[in-house]
Structure formats: structure tokens, C-alpha cells
């Protein structure tokens, strides 16, 4: 109200009110100065440790009164530079604050923002099956440590799909792991599961976030399962994650070859985590059936591969932890 000229708007036209909002013109130094003063005062006066910097309002009415008509083409570039200058001042003065960016579905997961924010919220689409595609594509450009991935409630608020809690967890562990749901709605059993899942992620976190990431299989290519792995830099351990998106009665084998292991080493299948599995076909011992062989050469896993037993249920997930044996 005090500075109507601070909003992007075309002279003589009624501005678009997307989300009932206007967009501040960050190409103007007086605007970024005001934002810096406002945010820095809040950070100095309050014990704030985390800020999620959401940017869900797309740019419209792209006109700045600060630029002459023949230079309006510079606006978007100057807007980005103004945003970066604001973030530079805030992150330099408050290094103890975790700033998280937000892609907002608008492709703003970019290297420029990662200079200031160590992690970015990948998408508001938290359906775990949808996330398999989203995280798969993002992994071609960005390391897992930068990708915020959360377990959300089911049925999913956007798709209505129900995915087992454990499978949602397997998918969300592929990044900066977290939860976004109402704990008051969780059952006693779910709370116990979450305690176990959090402890598991803590045990694998360094491997996931600093290891080498390999895409082993994708449902978009084979039609029914996605598999990926994180392998430690020294090839001493690997965590393989698999989600079956289409359970089949006529089993042809969930088969994949690992990558990144030492072919001359021997590996032990150290742990098997089954999530959302409603029985293993032709077996009465779900915890062990199909996983009896626990010793492999690296060359076997690399070139012959690994085949899962037939898993029943809706969207079952599996995590396999391989550890190199000492000679």
C-alpha cells in the first residue's frame, strides 16, 4: 500500500492477482534493501534455525517502473540478480540458519539457488509413485543431498493413491529425508514403524548422501519396477532400493545388475528391509525366503545381477544392504 510502484505491473492495466498476490520487483535495490532489513531483524530477534523460501507465485505483468520501455527485456535477469544479492547478504550474516529453497513445480531447482541453499524442496507432488519419476529425472543433474524428499500422508492429497508407509519411506530416503504429516493421526503401529525408519535412515544417511548414485532400472522402461543404489566411494558397501509399481501374478523376475562395486571383492547381504510386502509367493517365511544366499562376488552382482523373490502386495518396497567382506 505504501509502495505500489514496488510491484511488477504494466502501466494502465489491472494486474493479475494469482494466489491473491502481486510480485515484488526484486530488480530494484530499494526493494531488496527493505526485504533484507525486514528478514534480518526477524532473524536477530528470534531463535530461528530454519527458513523455507517458497517461490510459488509465477512472474506476470513483467514491467518495472525503474526501467525505461526500451530496457524492459532486462527485467527477468535483473530480478534474478536482485534475488541473489538478497540471499548473499542473508546467508552470509546468518550462516547458522538452514535456508531451504522450493522448486514449487516451476523448475526453480537450479545451481544458482543451490549456491545459497544447500537443499531444495523438489515438488509438492509427494505421491511416492509419482516421486519415483520426479527423483529419477532430477538425479541426472543434482546430487541426492540437495533433494528434500518427505513421507506424506495417505491417501495422497493430490492423487488419492494409497502407498504403504514403508514404501513411501524407501522413496523418501533417496534424499534429505523428512516427514510432512499430522503425527496425531498416526496409529501406534505407524509410530513404531517411523521410529524404526528414522533410525534406519540415520544409519544409512552418510552412504546415501555422499555415496555414488546409480539408476539400476526404471518403471518407465520395464513397465513395473524401479531400482536404484548408493555405493560408498571406497566400494565397501551399497544400499539398493526397489519399488514394484505393478505386481504381477505370472512372475518373470525383478532382476537388475548392480553398479559401482569392486568386481574382485566378496560382498555379504548384510540386511534386507521389506516394506509393504503381503507375503512372498510359495513361501511361509517372508523374512528370509528368497534371500538365503548372502555371499556374492562383486563380479556376480555386477554382471549376472540379482533377482528378488516374487513379492505380493500393493507397491511393495525392498532395501538391500551389501557390505564388502574382509579378505
PDB file of C-alpha atoms in Angstrom:
ATOM      1  CA  UNK A   1       0.000   0.000   0.000  1.00  0.00           C
ATOM      2  CA  UNK A   2       2.862   2.363   0.802  1.00  0.00           C
ATOM      3  CA  UNK A   3       4.830   1.485  -2.340  1.00  0.00           C
ATOM      4  CA  UNK A   4       2.522   0.389  -5.164  1.00  0.00           C
ATOM      5  CA  UNK A   5       5.382   1.010  -7.601  1.00  0.00           C
ATOM      6  CA  UNK A   6       7.333  -1.824  -5.946  1.00  0.00           C
ATOM      7  CA  UNK A   7       5.092  -4.427  -7.582  1.00  0.00           C
ATOM      8  CA  UNK A   8       5.551  -5.692 -11.111  1.00  0.00           C
ATOM      9  CA  UNK A   9       2.638  -4.295 -13.126  1.00  0.00           C
ATOM     10  CA  UNK A  10       2.036  -2.966 -16.601  1.00  0.00           C
ATOM     11  CA  UNK A  11       1.048   0.734 -16.571  1.00  0.00           C
ATOM     12  CA  UNK A  12      -2.629   1.326 -17.284  1.00  0.00           C
ATOM     13  CA  UNK A  13      -3.629  -2.323 -16.836  1.00  0.00           C
ATOM     14  CA  UNK A  14      -5.173  -4.182 -13.922  1.00  0.00           C
ATOM     15  CA  UNK A  15      -2.535  -6.646 -12.654  1.00  0.00           C
ATOM     16  CA  UNK A  16      -3.125 -10.375 -12.433  1.00  0.00           C
ATOM     17  CA  UNK A  17      -3.785 -11.450  -8.845  1.00  0.00           C
ATOM     18  CA  UNK A  18      -2.550 -15.022  -8.980  1.00  0.00           C
ATOM     19  CA  UNK A  19      -2.851 -16.576  -5.493  1.00  0.00           C
ATOM     20  CA  UNK A  20      -4.279 -13.145  -4.485  1.00  0.00           C
ATOM     21  CA  UNK A  21      -0.742 -11.804  -4.693  1.00  0.00           C
ATOM     22  CA  UNK A  22       1.429  -9.342  -6.571  1.00  0.00           C
ATOM     23  CA  UNK A  23       5.166  -9.825  -7.136  1.00  0.00           C
ATOM     24  CA  UNK A  24       7.755  -7.515  -5.613  1.00  0.00           C
ATOM     25  CA  UNK A  25      10.190  -6.062  -8.140  1.00  0.00           C
ATOM     26  CA  UNK A  26      13.486  -7.514  -6.919  1.00  0.00           C
ATOM     27  CA  UNK A  27      15.374  -5.774  -9.690  1.00  0.00           C
ATOM     28  CA  UNK A  28      15.155  -2.611  -7.553  1.00  0.00           C
ATOM     29  CA  UNK A  29      17.750  -2.107  -4.825  1.00  0.00           C
ATOM     30  CA  UNK A  30      15.296  -0.277  -2.535  1.00  0.00           C
ATOM     31  CA  UNK A  31      13.066  -3.375  -2.577  1.00  0.00           C
ATOM     32  CA  UNK A  32      15.836  -5.848  -1.736  1.00  0.00           C
ATOM     33  CA  UNK A  33      17.137  -3.440   0.937  1.00  0.00           C
ATOM     34  CA  UNK A  34      13.691  -3.385   2.561  1.00  0.00           C
ATOM     35  CA  UNK A  35      13.433  -7.172   2.425  1.00  0.00           C
ATOM     36  CA  UNK A  36      16.905  -7.564   3.917  1.00  0.00           C
ATOM     37  CA  UNK A  37      16.063  -5.173   6.780  1.00  0.00           C
ATOM     38  CA  UNK A  38      12.794  -6.997   7.464  1.00  0.00           C
ATOM     39  CA  UNK A  39      14.214 -10.537   7.418  1.00  0.00           C
ATOM     40  CA  UNK A  40      17.455  -9.734   9.217  1.00  0.00           C
ATOM     41  CA  UNK A  41      15.524  -8.069  12.059  1.00  0.00           C
ATOM     42  CA  UNK A  42      13.394 -11.189  12.471  1.00  0.00           C
ATOM     43  CA  UNK A  43      16.474 -13.412  12.494  1.00  0.00           C
ATOM     44  CA  UNK A  44      18.285 -11.262  15.038  1.00  0.00           C
ATOM     45  CA  UNK A  45      15.334 -11.011  17.394  1.00  0.00           C
ATOM     46  CA  UNK A  46      14.090 -14.602  17.257  1.00  0.00           C
ATOM     47  CA  UNK A  47      15.731 -18.059  17.637  1.00  0.00           C
ATOM     48  CA  UNK A  48      15.002 -19.101  14.054  1.00  0.00           C
ATOM     49  CA  UNK A  49      17.016 -22.079  12.780  1.00  0.00           C
ATOM     50  CA  UNK A  50      15.218 -22.935   9.533  1.00  0.00           C
ATOM     51  CA  UNK A  51      13.578 -20.996   6.705  1.00  0.00           C
ATOM     52  CA  UNK A  52      11.779 -22.475   3.710  1.00  0.00           C
ATOM     53  CA  UNK A  53      11.983 -19.935   0.910  1.00  0.00           C
ATOM     54  CA  UNK A  54       8.866 -20.631  -1.120  1.00  0.00           C
ATOM     55  CA  UNK A  55       8.506 -19.144  -4.594  1.00  0.00           C
ATOM     56  CA  UNK A  56       5.125 -20.400  -5.803  1.00  0.00           C
ATOM     57  CA  UNK A  57       3.920 -17.180  -7.419  1.00  0.00           C
ATOM     58  CA  UNK A  58       4.904 -17.076 -11.076  1.00  0.00           C
ATOM     59  CA  UNK A  59       6.056 -13.798 -12.626  1.00  0.00           C
ATOM     60  CA  UNK A  60       3.338 -11.943 -14.505  1.00  0.00           C
ATOM     61  CA  UNK A  61       2.825  -8.306 -15.579  1.00  0.00           C
ATOM     62  CA  UNK A  62       6.528  -8.191 -16.306  1.00  0.00           C
ATOM     63  CA  UNK A  63       7.142  -4.465 -16.290  1.00  0.00           C
ATOM     64  CA  UNK A  64       9.316  -2.432 -13.910  1.00  0.00           C
ATOM     65  CA  UNK A  65       8.816   1.338 -13.496  1.00  0.00           C
ATOM     66  CA  UNK A  66      12.537   1.517 -12.689  1.00  0.00           C
ATOM     67  CA  UNK A  67      13.478   0.672 -16.290  1.00  0.00           C
ATOM     68  CA  UNK A  68      12.725   2.670 -19.443  1.00  0.00           C
ATOM     69  CA  UNK A  69      10.470   0.975 -22.027  1.00  0.00           C
ATOM     70  CA  UNK A  70      13.350   0.024 -24.309  1.00  0.00           C
ATOM     71  CA  UNK A  71      15.098  -1.884 -21.463  1.00  0.00           C
ATOM     72  CA  UNK A  72      12.184  -3.939 -20.120  1.00  0.00           C
ATOM     73  CA  UNK A  73      13.790  -7.012 -21.672  1.00  0.00           C
ATOM     74  CA  UNK A  74      16.407  -6.823 -18.906  1.00  0.00           C
ATOM     75  CA  UNK A  75      13.830  -7.269 -16.150  1.00  0.00           C
ATOM     76  CA  UNK A  76      13.966 -11.015 -15.555  1.00  0.00           C
ATOM     77  CA  UNK A  77      17.762 -11.070 -15.498  1.00  0.00           C
ATOM     78  CA  UNK A  78      17.888  -8.113 -13.117  1.00  0.00           C
ATOM     79  CA  UNK A  79      15.201  -9.751 -10.963  1.00  0.00           C
ATOM     80  CA  UNK A  80      17.383 -12.866 -10.560  1.00  0.00           C
ATOM     81  CA  UNK A  81      20.450 -10.774  -9.737  1.00  0.00           C
ATOM     82  CA  UNK A  82      18.450  -8.869  -7.130  1.00  0.00           C
ATOM     83  CA  UNK A  83      17.283 -12.125  -5.556  1.00  0.00           C
ATOM     84  CA  UNK A  84      20.844 -13.462  -5.455  1.00  0.00           C
ATOM     85  CA  UNK A  85      22.118 -10.253  -3.843  1.00  0.00           C
ATOM     86  CA  UNK A  86      19.465 -10.534  -1.119  1.00  0.00           C
ATOM     87  CA  UNK A  87      20.317 -14.181  -0.463  1.00  0.00           C
ATOM     88  CA  UNK A  88      24.041 -13.374  -0.382  1.00  0.00           C
ATOM     89  CA  UNK A  89      23.518 -10.857   2.416  1.00  0.00           C
ATOM     90  CA  UNK A  90      21.211 -13.073   4.473  1.00  0.00           C
ATOM     91  CA  UNK A  91      23.198 -16.306   4.235  1.00  0.00           C
ATOM     92  CA  UNK A  92      26.494 -14.509   4.918  1.00  0.00           C
ATOM     93  CA  UNK A  93      25.154 -12.821   8.037  1.00  0.00           C
ATOM     94  CA  UNK A  94      23.221 -15.833   9.348  1.00  0.00           C
ATOM     95  CA  UNK A  95      25.273 -18.937   8.473  1.00  0.00           C
ATOM     96  CA  UNK A  96      23.666 -20.869  11.327  1.00  0.00           C
ATOM     97  CA  UNK A  97      20.244 -20.748   9.631  1.00  0.00           C
ATOM     98  CA  UNK A  98      19.287 -23.571   7.276  1.00  0.00           C
ATOM     99  CA  UNK A  99      17.681 -21.972   4.234  1.00  0.00           C
ATOM    100  CA  UNK A 100      15.758 -24.415   2.054  1.00  0.00           C
ATOM    101  CA  UNK A 101      14.656 -23.442  -1.424  1.00  0.00           C
ATOM    102  CA  UNK A 102      11.465 -24.554  -3.090  1.00  0.00           C
ATOM    103  CA  UNK A 103      11.046 -25.697  -6.660  1.00  0.00           C
ATOM    104  CA  UNK A 104       7.298 -25.226  -6.450  1.00  0.00           C
ATOM    105  CA  UNK A 105       6.845 -27.257  -9.584  1.00  0.00           C
ATOM    106  CA  UNK A 106       8.191 -24.376 -11.610  1.00  0.00           C
ATOM    107  CA  UNK A 107      11.668 -25.606 -12.466  1.00  0.00           C
ATOM    108  CA  UNK A 108      13.440 -23.427  -9.910  1.00  0.00           C
ATOM    109  CA  UNK A 109      15.690 -26.264  -8.774  1.00  0.00           C
ATOM    110  CA  UNK A 110      18.804 -24.626 -10.176  1.00  0.00           C
ATOM    111  CA  UNK A 111      22.506 -24.307  -9.473  1.00  0.00           C
ATOM    112  CA  UNK A 112      22.228 -20.592  -8.768  1.00  0.00           C
ATOM    113  CA  UNK A 113      19.880 -21.137  -5.837  1.00  0.00           C
ATOM    114  CA  UNK A 114      21.966 -24.055  -4.577  1.00  0.00           C
ATOM    115  CA  UNK A 115      24.849 -21.617  -4.098  1.00  0.00           C
ATOM    116  CA  UNK A 116      22.812 -20.176  -1.201  1.00  0.00           C
ATOM    117  CA  UNK A 117      20.507 -23.046  -0.199  1.00  0.00           C
ATOM    118  CA  UNK A 118      22.071 -26.498   0.392  1.00  0.00           C
ATOM    119  CA  UNK A 119      18.781 -28.264  -0.295  1.00  0.00           C
ATOM    120  CA  UNK A 120      15.629 -27.574  -2.275  1.00  0.00           C
ATOM    121  CA  UNK A 121      12.094 -28.916  -1.939  1.00  0.00           C
ATOM    122  CA  UNK A 122      11.720 -30.830  -5.168  1.00  0.00           C
ATOM    123  CA  UNK A 123       7.956 -30.786  -5.685  1.00  0.00           C
ATOM    124  CA  UNK A 124       4.674 -30.547  -3.808  1.00  0.00           C
ATOM    125  CA  UNK A 125       3.751 -33.816  -5.524  1.00  0.00           C
ATOM    126  CA  UNK A 126       4.531 -36.209  -2.664  1.00  0.00           C
ATOM    127  CA  UNK A 127       2.824 -39.290  -4.074  1.00  0.00           C
ATOM    128  CA  UNK A 128       5.625 -41.864  -3.700  1.00  0.00           C
ATOM    129  CA  UNK A 129       4.941 -43.496  -7.068  1.00  0.00           C
ATOM    130  CA  UNK A 130       4.976 -40.099  -8.776  1.00  0.00           C
ATOM    131  CA  UNK A 131       8.170 -39.263  -6.908  1.00  0.00           C
ATOM    132  CA  UNK A 132       9.932 -42.229  -8.492  1.00  0.00           C
ATOM    133  CA  UNK A 133       9.787 -40.368 -11.816  1.00  0.00           C
ATOM    134  CA  UNK A 134      10.461 -36.919 -10.344  1.00  0.00           C
ATOM    135  CA  UNK A 135      13.513 -38.005  -8.365  1.00  0.00           C
ATOM    136  CA  UNK A 136      14.775 -40.171 -11.217  1.00  0.00           C
ATOM    137  CA  UNK A 137      14.820 -37.201 -13.572  1.00  0.00           C
ATOM    138  CA  UNK A 138      16.316 -34.803 -11.033  1.00  0.00           C
ATOM    139  CA  UNK A 139      19.144 -37.227 -10.248  1.00  0.00           C
ATOM    140  CA  UNK A 140      20.642 -36.643 -13.694  1.00  0.00           C
ATOM    141  CA  UNK A 141      21.595 -33.107 -12.667  1.00  0.00           C
ATOM    142  CA  UNK A 142      21.637 -32.859  -8.875  1.00  0.00           C
ATOM    143  CA  UNK A 143      23.129 -34.896  -6.001  1.00  0.00           C
ATOM    144  CA  UNK A 144      20.783 -36.611  -3.550  1.00  0.00           C
ATOM    145  CA  UNK A 145      21.965 -34.440  -0.657  1.00  0.00           C
ATOM    146  CA  UNK A 146      20.295 -31.417  -2.285  1.00  0.00           C
ATOM    147  CA  UNK A 147      16.900 -33.065  -2.803  1.00  0.00           C
ATOM    148  CA  UNK A 148      14.378 -32.742   0.018  1.00  0.00           C
ATOM    149  CA  UNK A 149      12.176 -35.838  -0.002  1.00  0.00           C
ATOM    150  CA  UNK A 150       9.400 -36.431   2.513  1.00  0.00           C
ATOM    151  CA  UNK A 151       6.955 -39.080   3.629  1.00  0.00           C
ATOM    152  CA  UNK A 152       3.442 -37.655   3.426  1.00  0.00           C
ATOM    153  CA  UNK A 153       0.007 -38.906   4.443  1.00  0.00           C
ATOM    154  CA  UNK A 154      -2.160 -41.369   2.545  1.00  0.00           C
ATOM    155  CA  UNK A 155      -4.425 -41.351   0.665  1.00  0.00           C
ATOM    156  CA  UNK A 156      -2.249 -38.790  -1.084  1.00  0.00           C
ATOM    157  CA  UNK A 157      -3.853 -35.345  -1.190  1.00  0.00           C
ATOM    158  CA  UNK A 158      -3.152 -34.892  -4.907  1.00  0.00           C
ATOM    159  CA  UNK A 159      -3.670 -38.325  -6.428  1.00  0.00           C
ATOM    160  CA  UNK A 160      -5.807 -40.150  -3.867  1.00  0.00           C
ATOM    161  CA  UNK A 161      -3.400 -43.089  -4.108  1.00  0.00           C
ATOM    162  CA  UNK A 162      -2.560 -45.207  -1.054  1.00  0.00           C
ATOM    163  CA  UNK A 163       1.021 -46.466  -0.793  1.00  0.00           C
ATOM    164  CA  UNK A 164       2.337 -48.405   2.226  1.00  0.00           C
ATOM    165  CA  UNK A 165       4.138 -46.284   4.806  1.00  0.00           C
ATOM    166  CA  UNK A 166       7.319 -48.319   4.400  1.00  0.00           C
ATOM    167  CA  UNK A 167       7.375 -47.926   0.630  1.00  0.00           C
ATOM    168  CA  UNK A 168       6.828 -44.185   0.963  1.00  0.00           C
ATOM    169  CA  UNK A 169       9.833 -44.243   3.287  1.00  0.00           C
ATOM    170  CA  UNK A 170      12.044 -46.154   0.825  1.00  0.00           C
ATOM    171  CA  UNK A 171      11.322 -43.488  -1.811  1.00  0.00           C
ATOM    172  CA  UNK A 172      11.829 -40.555   0.571  1.00  0.00           C
ATOM    173  CA  UNK A 173      15.150 -41.932   1.812  1.00  0.00           C
ATOM    174  CA  UNK A 174      16.574 -41.021  -1.585  1.00  0.00           C
ATOM    175  CA  UNK A 175      17.494 -37.521  -0.482  1.00  0.00           C
ATOM    176  CA  UNK A 176      17.258 -35.199   2.523  1.00  0.00           C
ATOM    177  CA  UNK A 177      14.726 -37.352   4.371  1.00  0.00           C
ATOM    178  CA  UNK A 178      11.783 -35.996   6.335  1.00  0.00           C
ATOM    179  CA  UNK A 179       8.069 -36.187   7.126  1.00  0.00           C
ATOM    180  CA  UNK A 180       5.116 -33.927   6.407  1.00  0.00           C
ATOM    181  CA  UNK A 181       2.011 -35.319   8.036  1.00  0.00           C
ATOM    182  CA  UNK A 182      -0.004 -34.938  11.225  1.00  0.00           C
ATOM    183  CA  UNK A 183       1.504 -37.155  13.965  1.00  0.00           C
ATOM    184  CA  UNK A 184      -1.815 -37.046  15.835  1.00  0.00           C
ATOM    185  CA  UNK A 185      -3.430 -39.125  13.077  1.00  0.00           C
ATOM    186  CA  UNK A 186      -0.838 -41.919  13.231  1.00  0.00           C
ATOM    187  CA  UNK A 187      -1.618 -45.291  14.748  1.00  0.00           C
ATOM    188  CA  UNK A 188       0.563 -46.841  17.439  1.00  0.00           C
ATOM    189  CA  UNK A 189       1.887 -49.282  14.846  1.00  0.00           C
ATOM    190  CA  UNK A 190       2.754 -46.462  12.419  1.00  0.00           C
ATOM    191  CA  UNK A 191       4.577 -44.531  15.129  1.00  0.00           C
ATOM    192  CA  UNK A 192       6.662 -47.591  15.899  1.00  0.00           C
ATOM    193  CA  UNK A 193       7.415 -48.032  12.196  1.00  0.00           C
ATOM    194  CA  UNK A 194       8.505 -44.407  11.908  1.00  0.00           C
ATOM    195  CA  UNK A 195      10.890 -44.774  14.859  1.00  0.00           C
ATOM    196  CA  UNK A 196      12.484 -47.745  13.113  1.00  0.00           C
ATOM    197  CA  UNK A 197      12.599 -45.945   9.752  1.00  0.00           C
ATOM    198  CA  UNK A 198      14.247 -42.843  11.202  1.00  0.00           C
ATOM    199  CA  UNK A 199      16.878 -44.989  12.893  1.00  0.00           C
ATOM    200  CA  UNK A 200      17.498 -46.847   9.635  1.00  0.00           C
ATOM    201  CA  UNK A 201      17.913 -43.624   7.695  1.00  0.00           C
ATOM    202  CA  UNK A 202      20.396 -42.339  10.244  1.00  0.00           C
ATOM    203  CA  UNK A 203      22.455 -45.493   9.815  1.00  0.00           C
ATOM    204  CA  UNK A 204      22.468 -45.113   6.015  1.00  0.00           C
ATOM    205  CA  UNK A 205      22.444 -41.318   5.728  1.00  0.00           C
ATOM    206  CA  UNK A 206      26.135 -40.838   5.015  1.00  0.00           C
ATOM    207  CA  UNK A 207      26.062 -43.602   2.407  1.00  0.00           C
ATOM    208  CA  UNK A 208      23.000 -42.105   0.688  1.00  0.00           C
ATOM    209  CA  UNK A 209      24.149 -38.504   0.717  1.00  0.00           C
ATOM    210  CA  UNK A 210      27.860 -38.927  -0.013  1.00  0.00           C
ATOM    211  CA  UNK A 211      27.919 -42.187  -1.972  1.00  0.00           C
ATOM    212  CA  UNK A 212      27.741 -42.646  -5.731  1.00  0.00           C
ATOM    213  CA  UNK A 213      24.175 -42.882  -7.030  1.00  0.00           C
ATOM    214  CA  UNK A 214      23.266 -45.412  -9.705  1.00  0.00           C
ATOM    215  CA  UNK A 215      19.991 -45.800 -11.595  1.00  0.00           C
ATOM    216  CA  UNK A 216      19.561 -49.582 -11.984  1.00  0.00           C
ATOM    217  CA  UNK A 217      16.083 -49.860 -13.511  1.00  0.00           C
ATOM    218  CA  UNK A 218      13.101 -47.630 -14.208  1.00  0.00           C
ATOM    219  CA  UNK A 219       9.419 -48.488 -14.469  1.00  0.00           C
ATOM    220  CA  UNK A 220       9.133 -46.171 -17.439  1.00  0.00           C
ATOM    221  CA  UNK A 221      11.342 -48.605 -19.341  1.00  0.00           C
ATOM    222  CA  UNK A 222      10.460 -52.041 -17.954  1.00  0.00           C
ATOM    223  CA  UNK A 223       6.855 -51.261 -17.045  1.00  0.00           C
ATOM    224  CA  UNK A 224       6.743 -52.467 -13.471  1.00  0.00           C
ATOM    225  CA  UNK A 225       9.609 -51.664 -11.099  1.00  0.00           C
ATOM    226  CA  UNK A 226      12.212 -49.008 -10.314  1.00  0.00           C
ATOM    227  CA  UNK A 227      15.565 -49.754  -8.677  1.00  0.00           C
ATOM    228  CA  UNK A 228      18.484 -47.555  -7.640  1.00  0.00           C
ATOM    229  CA  UNK A 229      21.514 -47.738  -5.370  1.00  0.00           C
ATOM    230  CA  UNK A 230      24.013 -45.715  -3.387  1.00  0.00           C
ATOM    231  CA  UNK A 231      27.579 -47.084  -3.279  1.00  0.00           C
ATOM    232  CA  UNK A 232      30.263 -45.780  -0.935  1.00  0.00           C
ATOM    233  CA  UNK A 233      33.242 -44.065  -2.501  1.00  0.00           C
ATOM    234  CA  UNK A 234      35.555 -46.893  -1.381  1.00  0.00           C
ATOM    235  CA  UNK A 235      33.162 -49.572  -2.738  1.00  0.00           C
ATOM    236  CA  UNK A 236      32.837 -51.134   0.720  1.00  0.00           C
ATOM    237  CA  UNK A 237      29.031 -51.013   0.921  1.00  0.00           C
ATOM    238  CA  UNK A 238      25.936 -50.474  -1.194  1.00  0.00           C
ATOM    239  CA  UNK A 239      22.292 -49.790  -0.409  1.00  0.00           C
ATOM    240  CA  UNK A 240      19.914 -50.985  -3.127  1.00  0.00           C
ATOM    241  CA  UNK A 241      16.298 -49.767  -3.121  1.00  0.00           C
ATOM    242  CA  UNK A 242      13.498 -51.279  -5.215  1.00  0.00           C
ATOM    243  CA  UNK A 243       9.837 -50.306  -5.578  1.00  0.00           C
ATOM    244  CA  UNK A 244       7.456 -52.530  -7.532  1.00  0.00           C
ATOM    245  CA  UNK A 245       4.808 -50.370  -9.179  1.00  0.00           C
ATOM    246  CA  UNK A 246       2.859 -53.196 -10.843  1.00  0.00           C
ATOM    247  CA  UNK A 247       2.552 -56.515  -9.042  1.00  0.00           C
ATOM    248  CA  UNK A 248       2.210 -59.434 -11.484  1.00  0.00           C
ATOM    249  CA  UNK A 249       0.805 -62.935 -10.953  1.00  0.00           C
ATOM    250  CA  UNK A 250       2.976 -64.523 -13.663  1.00  0.00           C
ATOM    251  CA  UNK A 251       6.380 -63.760 -12.236  1.00  0.00           C
ATOM    252  CA  UNK A 252       9.161 -63.008 -14.689  1.00  0.00           C
ATOM    253  CA  UNK A 253      11.594 -61.772 -12.081  1.00  0.00           C
ATOM    254  CA  UNK A 254      12.543 -58.404 -10.641  1.00  0.00           C
ATOM    255  CA  UNK A 255      16.077 -58.631 -11.931  1.00  0.00           C
ATOM    256  CA  UNK A 256      18.762 -55.958 -12.013  1.00  0.00           C
ATOM    257  CA  UNK A 257      22.531 -55.674 -12.175  1.00  0.00           C
ATOM    258  CA  UNK A 258      24.349 -53.603  -9.590  1.00  0.00           C
ATOM    259  CA  UNK A 259      26.906 -50.967 -10.487  1.00  0.00           C
ATOM    260  CA  UNK A 260      29.922 -49.395  -8.811  1.00  0.00           C
ATOM    261  CA  UNK A 261      31.101 -52.441  -6.844  1.00  0.00           C
ATOM    262  CA  UNK A 262      34.586 -53.936  -6.798  1.00  0.00           C
ATOM    263  CA  UNK A 263      34.380 -56.997  -9.112  1.00  0.00           C
ATOM    264  CA  UNK A 264      37.232 -58.757  -7.313  1.00  0.00           C
ATOM    265  CA  UNK A 265      35.722 -58.383  -3.827  1.00  0.00           C
ATOM    266  CA  UNK A 266      33.253 -60.568  -1.942  1.00  0.00           C
ATOM    267  CA  UNK A 267      30.059 -58.979  -0.586  1.00  0.00           C
ATOM    268  CA  UNK A 268      27.679 -60.090   2.150  1.00  0.00           C
ATOM    269  CA  UNK A 269      23.965 -59.306   2.066  1.00  0.00           C
ATOM    270  CA  UNK A 270      24.015 -57.638   5.460  1.00  0.00           C
ATOM    271  CA  UNK A 271      20.365 -56.580   5.778  1.00  0.00           C
ATOM    272  CA  UNK A 272      17.034 -56.990   3.987  1.00  0.00           C
ATOM    273  CA  UNK A 273      14.236 -54.477   4.643  1.00  0.00           C
ATOM    274  CA  UNK A 274      10.820 -55.482   3.268  1.00  0.00           C
ATOM    275  CA  UNK A 275       8.151 -52.778   3.148  1.00  0.00           C
ATOM    276  CA  UNK A 276       4.510 -53.136   2.171  1.00  0.00           C
ATOM    277  CA  UNK A 277       5.053 -56.792   1.292  1.00  0.00           C
ATOM    278  CA  UNK A 278       1.992 -59.002   1.767  1.00  0.00           C
ATOM    279  CA  UNK A 279       3.638 -62.372   1.553  1.00  0.00           C
ATOM    280  CA  UNK A 280       6.244 -63.944  -0.652  1.00  0.00           C
ATOM    281  CA  UNK A 281       4.692 -66.355  -3.101  1.00  0.00           C
ATOM    282  CA  UNK A 282       5.318 -70.061  -2.374  1.00  0.00           C
ATOM    283  CA  UNK A 283       6.900 -69.323   0.981  1.00  0.00           C
ATOM    284  CA  UNK A 284       5.752 -69.264   4.565  1.00  0.00           C
ATOM    285  CA  UNK A 285       8.797 -67.377   5.819  1.00  0.00           C
ATOM    286  CA  UNK A 286       8.601 -63.854   4.480  1.00  0.00           C
ATOM    287  CA  UNK A 287      11.627 -62.623   6.423  1.00  0.00           C
ATOM    288  CA  UNK A 288      14.092 -64.987   4.767  1.00  0.00           C
ATOM    289  CA  UNK A 289      12.537 -66.628   1.712  1.00  0.00           C
ATOM    290  CA  UNK A 290      14.413 -65.863  -1.452  1.00  0.00           C
ATOM    291  CA  UNK A 291      17.189 -64.133   0.468  1.00  0.00           C
ATOM    292  CA  UNK A 292      19.002 -67.212   1.773  1.00  0.00           C
ATOM    293  CA  UNK A 293      22.101 -66.616  -0.337  1.00  0.00           C
ATOM    294  CA  UNK A 294      24.060 -63.947   1.470  1.00  0.00           C
ATOM    295  CA  UNK A 295      27.535 -64.122  -0.106  1.00  0.00           C
ATOM    296  CA  UNK A 296      28.350 -62.879  -3.603  1.00  0.00           C
ATOM    297  CA  UNK A 297      31.376 -61.867  -5.587  1.00  0.00           C
ATOM    298  CA  UNK A 298      31.320 -58.330  -6.879  1.00  0.00           C
ATOM    299  CA  UNK A 299      31.533 -59.634 -10.431  1.00  0.00           C
ATOM    300  CA  UNK A 300      28.399 -61.753  -9.880  1.00  0.00           C
ATOM    301  CA  UNK A 301      26.379 -58.771  -8.718  1.00  0.00           C
ATOM    302  CA  UNK A 302      27.791 -56.573 -11.496  1.00  0.00           C
ATOM    303  CA  UNK A 303      27.435 -58.930 -14.451  1.00  0.00           C
ATOM    304  CA  UNK A 304      24.947 -61.670 -13.519  1.00  0.00           C
ATOM    305  CA  UNK A 305      22.869 -59.429 -11.282  1.00  0.00           C
ATOM    306  CA  UNK A 306      20.388 -60.063  -8.514  1.00  0.00           C
ATOM    307  CA  UNK A 307      16.801 -61.365  -8.667  1.00  0.00           C
ATOM    308  CA  UNK A 308      14.191 -60.714  -5.992  1.00  0.00           C
ATOM    309  CA  UNK A 309      11.676 -63.380  -4.972  1.00  0.00           C
ATOM    310  CA  UNK A 310       8.088 -62.796  -6.037  1.00  0.00           C
ATOM    311  CA  UNK A 311       6.672 -60.178  -3.667  1.00  0.00           C
ATOM    312  CA  UNK A 312       2.953 -59.723  -3.112  1.00  0.00           C
ATOM    313  CA  UNK A 313       1.050 -56.610  -2.137  1.00  0.00           C
ATOM    314  CA  UNK A 314       0.321 -53.099  -3.393  1.00  0.00           C
ATOM    315  CA  UNK A 315       3.528 -51.208  -4.202  1.00  0.00           C
ATOM    316  CA  UNK A 316       5.947 -53.336  -2.169  1.00  0.00           C
ATOM    317  CA  UNK A 317       9.395 -51.909  -1.498  1.00  0.00           C
ATOM    318  CA  UNK A 318      12.716 -53.525  -0.645  1.00  0.00           C
ATOM    319  CA  UNK A 319      16.082 -52.273   0.581  1.00  0.00           C
ATOM    320  CA  UNK A 320      19.176 -54.496   0.394  1.00  0.00           C
ATOM    321  CA  UNK A 321      22.404 -53.583   2.178  1.00  0.00           C
ATOM    322  CA  UNK A 322      25.585 -55.196   0.837  1.00  0.00           C
ATOM    323  CA  UNK A 323      28.879 -54.998   2.746  1.00  0.00           C
ATOM    324  CA  UNK A 324      32.317 -55.956   1.428  1.00  0.00           C
ATOM    325  CA  UNK A 325      33.906 -58.810   3.347  1.00  0.00           C
ATOM    326  CA  UNK A 326      37.445 -58.585   4.645  1.00  0.00           C
ATOM    327  CA  UNK A 327      39.977 -60.796   2.894  1.00  0.00           C
TER     328      UNK A 327
END
